[in-house]
mmCIF file of C-alpha atoms in Angstrom:
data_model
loop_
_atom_site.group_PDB
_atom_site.id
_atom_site.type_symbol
_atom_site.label_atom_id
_atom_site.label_comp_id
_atom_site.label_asym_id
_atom_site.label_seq_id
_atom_site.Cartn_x
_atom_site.Cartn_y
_atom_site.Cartn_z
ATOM 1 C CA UNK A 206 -19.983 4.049 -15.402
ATOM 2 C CA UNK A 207 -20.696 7.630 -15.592
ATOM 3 C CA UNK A 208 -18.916 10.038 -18.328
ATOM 4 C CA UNK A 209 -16.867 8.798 -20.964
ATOM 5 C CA UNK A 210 -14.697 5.304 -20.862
ATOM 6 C CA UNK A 211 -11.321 4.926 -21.361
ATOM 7 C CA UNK A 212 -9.256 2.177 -22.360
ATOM 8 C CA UNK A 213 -8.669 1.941 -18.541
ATOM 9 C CA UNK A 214 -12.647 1.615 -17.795
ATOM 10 C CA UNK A 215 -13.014 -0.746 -20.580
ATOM 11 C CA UNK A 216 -10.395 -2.999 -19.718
ATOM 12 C CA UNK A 217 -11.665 -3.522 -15.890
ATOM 13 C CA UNK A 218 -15.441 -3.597 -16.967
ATOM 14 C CA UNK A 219 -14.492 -6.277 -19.443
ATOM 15 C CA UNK A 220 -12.256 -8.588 -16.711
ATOM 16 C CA UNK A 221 -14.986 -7.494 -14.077
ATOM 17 C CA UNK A 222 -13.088 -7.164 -11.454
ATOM 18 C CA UNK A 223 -13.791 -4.894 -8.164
ATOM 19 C CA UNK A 224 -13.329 -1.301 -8.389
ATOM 20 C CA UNK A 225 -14.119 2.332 -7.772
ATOM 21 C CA UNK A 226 -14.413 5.109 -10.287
ATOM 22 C CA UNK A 227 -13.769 8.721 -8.170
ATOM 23 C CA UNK A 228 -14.275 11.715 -10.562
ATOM 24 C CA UNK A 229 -12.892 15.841 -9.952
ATOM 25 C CA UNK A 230 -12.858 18.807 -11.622
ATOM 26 C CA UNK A 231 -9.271 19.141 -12.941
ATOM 27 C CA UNK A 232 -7.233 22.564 -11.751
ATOM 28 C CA UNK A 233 -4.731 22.731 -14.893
ATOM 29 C CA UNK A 234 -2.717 25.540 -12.546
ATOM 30 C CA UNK A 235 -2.274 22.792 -9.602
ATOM 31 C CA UNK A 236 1.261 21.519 -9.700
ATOM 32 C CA UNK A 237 0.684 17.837 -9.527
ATOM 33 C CA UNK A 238 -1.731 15.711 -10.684
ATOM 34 C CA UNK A 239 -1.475 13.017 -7.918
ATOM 35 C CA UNK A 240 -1.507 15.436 -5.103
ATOM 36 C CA UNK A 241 -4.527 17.054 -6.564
ATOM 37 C CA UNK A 242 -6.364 14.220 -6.763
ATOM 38 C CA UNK A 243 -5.843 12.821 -3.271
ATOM 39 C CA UNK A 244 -7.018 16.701 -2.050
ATOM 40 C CA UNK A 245 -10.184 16.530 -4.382
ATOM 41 C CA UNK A 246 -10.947 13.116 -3.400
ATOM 42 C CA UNK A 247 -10.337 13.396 0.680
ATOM 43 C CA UNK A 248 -8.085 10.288 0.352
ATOM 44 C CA UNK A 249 -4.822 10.036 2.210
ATOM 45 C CA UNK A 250 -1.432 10.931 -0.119
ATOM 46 C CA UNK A 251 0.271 7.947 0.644
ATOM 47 C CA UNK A 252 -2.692 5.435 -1.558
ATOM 48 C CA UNK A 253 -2.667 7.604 -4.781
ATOM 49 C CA UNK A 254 -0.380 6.378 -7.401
ATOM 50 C CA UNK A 255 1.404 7.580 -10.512
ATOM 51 C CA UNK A 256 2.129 5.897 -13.477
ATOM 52 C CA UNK A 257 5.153 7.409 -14.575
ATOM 53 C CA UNK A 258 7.094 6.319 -18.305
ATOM 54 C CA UNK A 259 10.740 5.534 -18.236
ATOM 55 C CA UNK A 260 13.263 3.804 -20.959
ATOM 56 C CA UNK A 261 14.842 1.088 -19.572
ATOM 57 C CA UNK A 262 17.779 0.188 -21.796
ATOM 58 C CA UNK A 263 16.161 2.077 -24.992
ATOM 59 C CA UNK A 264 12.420 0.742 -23.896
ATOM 60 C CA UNK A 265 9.129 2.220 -22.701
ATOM 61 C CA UNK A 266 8.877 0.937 -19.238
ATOM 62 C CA UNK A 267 6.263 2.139 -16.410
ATOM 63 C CA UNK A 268 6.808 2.497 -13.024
ATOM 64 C CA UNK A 269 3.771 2.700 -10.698
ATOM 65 C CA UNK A 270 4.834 4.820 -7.525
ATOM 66 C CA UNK A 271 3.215 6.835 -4.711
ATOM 67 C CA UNK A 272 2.524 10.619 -5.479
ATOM 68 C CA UNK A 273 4.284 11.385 -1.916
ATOM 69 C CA UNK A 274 7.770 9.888 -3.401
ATOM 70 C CA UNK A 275 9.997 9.728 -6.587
ATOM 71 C CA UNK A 276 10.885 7.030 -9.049
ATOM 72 C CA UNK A 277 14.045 5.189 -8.324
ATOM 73 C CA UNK A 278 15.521 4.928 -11.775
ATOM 74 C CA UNK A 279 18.035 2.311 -10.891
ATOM 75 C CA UNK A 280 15.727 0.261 -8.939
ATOM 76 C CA UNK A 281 13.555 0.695 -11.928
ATOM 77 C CA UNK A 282 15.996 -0.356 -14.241
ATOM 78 C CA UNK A 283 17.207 -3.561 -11.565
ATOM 79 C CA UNK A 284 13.514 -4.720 -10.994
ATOM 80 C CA UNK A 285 13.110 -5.229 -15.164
ATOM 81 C CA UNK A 286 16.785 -6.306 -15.164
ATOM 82 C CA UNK A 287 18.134 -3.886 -17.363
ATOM 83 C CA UNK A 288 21.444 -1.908 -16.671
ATOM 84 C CA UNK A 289 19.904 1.971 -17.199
ATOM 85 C CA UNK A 290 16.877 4.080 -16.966
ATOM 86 C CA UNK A 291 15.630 7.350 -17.782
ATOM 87 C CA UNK A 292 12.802 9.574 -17.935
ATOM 88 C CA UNK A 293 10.873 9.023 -20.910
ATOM 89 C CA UNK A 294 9.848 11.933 -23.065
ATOM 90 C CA UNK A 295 6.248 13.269 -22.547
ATOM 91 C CA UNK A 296 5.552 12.363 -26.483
ATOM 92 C CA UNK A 297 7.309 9.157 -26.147
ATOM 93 C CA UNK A 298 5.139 8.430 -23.016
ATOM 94 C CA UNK A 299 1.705 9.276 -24.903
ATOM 95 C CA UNK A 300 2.577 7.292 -27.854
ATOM 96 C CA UNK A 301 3.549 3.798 -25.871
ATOM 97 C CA UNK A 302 0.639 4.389 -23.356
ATOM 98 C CA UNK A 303 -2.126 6.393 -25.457
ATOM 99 C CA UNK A 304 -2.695 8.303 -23.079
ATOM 100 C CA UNK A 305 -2.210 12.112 -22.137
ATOM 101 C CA UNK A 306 0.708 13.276 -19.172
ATOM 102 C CA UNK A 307 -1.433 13.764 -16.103
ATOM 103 C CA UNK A 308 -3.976 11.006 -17.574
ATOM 104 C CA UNK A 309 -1.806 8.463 -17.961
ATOM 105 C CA UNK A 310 -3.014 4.864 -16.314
ATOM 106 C CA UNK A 311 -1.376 2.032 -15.642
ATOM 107 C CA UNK A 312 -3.896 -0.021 -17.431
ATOM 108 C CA UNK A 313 -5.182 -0.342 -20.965
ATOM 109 C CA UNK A 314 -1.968 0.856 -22.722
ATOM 110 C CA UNK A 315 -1.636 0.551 -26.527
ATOM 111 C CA UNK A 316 0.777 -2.246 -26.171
ATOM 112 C CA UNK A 317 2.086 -4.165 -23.182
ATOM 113 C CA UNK A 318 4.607 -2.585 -21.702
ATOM 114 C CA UNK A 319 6.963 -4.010 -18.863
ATOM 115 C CA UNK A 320 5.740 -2.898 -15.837
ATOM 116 C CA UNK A 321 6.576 -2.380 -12.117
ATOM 117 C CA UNK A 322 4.421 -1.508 -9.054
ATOM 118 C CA UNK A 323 5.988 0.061 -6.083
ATOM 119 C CA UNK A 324 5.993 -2.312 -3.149
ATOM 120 C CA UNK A 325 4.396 0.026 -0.772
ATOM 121 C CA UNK A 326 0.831 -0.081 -2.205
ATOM 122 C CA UNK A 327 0.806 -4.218 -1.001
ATOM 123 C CA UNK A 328 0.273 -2.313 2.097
ATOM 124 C CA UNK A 329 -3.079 -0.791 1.431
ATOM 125 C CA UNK A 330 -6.171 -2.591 0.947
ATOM 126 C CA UNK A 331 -7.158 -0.525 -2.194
ATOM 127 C CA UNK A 332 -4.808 2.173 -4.006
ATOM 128 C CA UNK A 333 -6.433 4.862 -6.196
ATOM 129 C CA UNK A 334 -4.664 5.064 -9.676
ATOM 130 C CA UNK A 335 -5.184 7.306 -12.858
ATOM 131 C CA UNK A 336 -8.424 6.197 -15.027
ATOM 132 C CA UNK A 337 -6.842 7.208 -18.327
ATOM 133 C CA UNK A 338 -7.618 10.953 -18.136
ATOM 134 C CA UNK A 339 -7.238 13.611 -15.937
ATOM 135 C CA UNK A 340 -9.999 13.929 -13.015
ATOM 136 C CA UNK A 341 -10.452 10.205 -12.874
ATOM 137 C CA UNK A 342 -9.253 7.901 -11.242
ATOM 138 C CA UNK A 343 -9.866 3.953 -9.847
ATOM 139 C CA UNK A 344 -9.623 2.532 -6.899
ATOM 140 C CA UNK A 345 -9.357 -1.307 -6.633
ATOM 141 C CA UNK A 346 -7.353 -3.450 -4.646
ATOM 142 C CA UNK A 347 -3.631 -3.672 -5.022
ATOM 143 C CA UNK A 348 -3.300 -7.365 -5.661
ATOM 144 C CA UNK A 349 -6.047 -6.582 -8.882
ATOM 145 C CA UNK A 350 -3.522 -4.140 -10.438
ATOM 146 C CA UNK A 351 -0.673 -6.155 -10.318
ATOM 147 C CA UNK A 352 -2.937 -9.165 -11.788
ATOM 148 C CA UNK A 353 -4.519 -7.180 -14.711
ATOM 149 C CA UNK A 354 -0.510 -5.548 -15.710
ATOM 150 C CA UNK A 355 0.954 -8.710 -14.996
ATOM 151 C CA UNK A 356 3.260 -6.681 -12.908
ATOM 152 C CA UNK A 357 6.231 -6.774 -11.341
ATOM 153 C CA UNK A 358 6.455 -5.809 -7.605
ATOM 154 C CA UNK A 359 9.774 -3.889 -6.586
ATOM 155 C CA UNK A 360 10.566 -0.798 -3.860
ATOM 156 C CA UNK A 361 10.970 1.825 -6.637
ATOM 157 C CA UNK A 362 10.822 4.929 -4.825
ATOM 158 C CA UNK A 363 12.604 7.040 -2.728
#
């Protein structure tokens, strides 16, 4: 693995399973981090991810959705079986996942957190998902990331 780890890296290296690291040189003026990394990396919208924090009755909760849509906050909140859901603050978000906005990965948090994959990326072999900081990020097969978050599978976005 090339440049530094992150908790991300560390986490798949150690359960050895399959994956991809893809590396860019981050724009901070482009207006989305997903977006820029499926134009940086050639890869169709549609298989780039983003691990967005919510609060699910009061608690850090992730949702895992395609860069091309939104998170469905009530879906969000149904698929965990809690009653309401809201943004989480940015801070909030980097404390419970360690991680910086635009960096933040679905895997290797500080703590688990609950944690629900959009149902669209079953429909890809691999999706490519945030590597812990911004400019990286990992492919591997869907079925992998819902294995290593112990995930939840729900349609989350609209």
């Amino acid at each position: 693995m090339a440049g530094k780890g992150t908790p991300a890296t560390a986490l798949l290296a150690k359960r050895e399973f399959e994956h991809r690291l893809h590396t860019y040189e981050h724009d901070p003026r482009h207006e989305s981090y997903g977006l820029e990394a499926a134009e940086a990396l050639g890869v169709e919208p549609e298989r780039v991810f983003k691990t967005l924090v919510a609060t699910v009755d009061g608690a850090p909760t992730v949702g895992v959705v395609p860069v091309t849509g939104q998170l469905d906050l009530k879906a969000l909140a149904a698929a965990t079986g809690g009653k309401k859901a809201k943004m989480a603050d940015p801070t909030l978000a980097q404390r419970a996942t360690g991680y910086v906005v635009g960096g933040i990965s679905p895997l290797g948090h500080r703590s688990r957190l609950p944690l629900v994959v959009d149902a669209s990326a079953e429909t890809f072999t691999t999706v490519l998902i945030s590597g812990g900081r911004r400019g990286l990020e990992i492919e591997l097969a869907p079925a992998d990331l819902i294995a290593l978050t112990a995930a939840t599978v729900a349609s989350i976005t609209f």
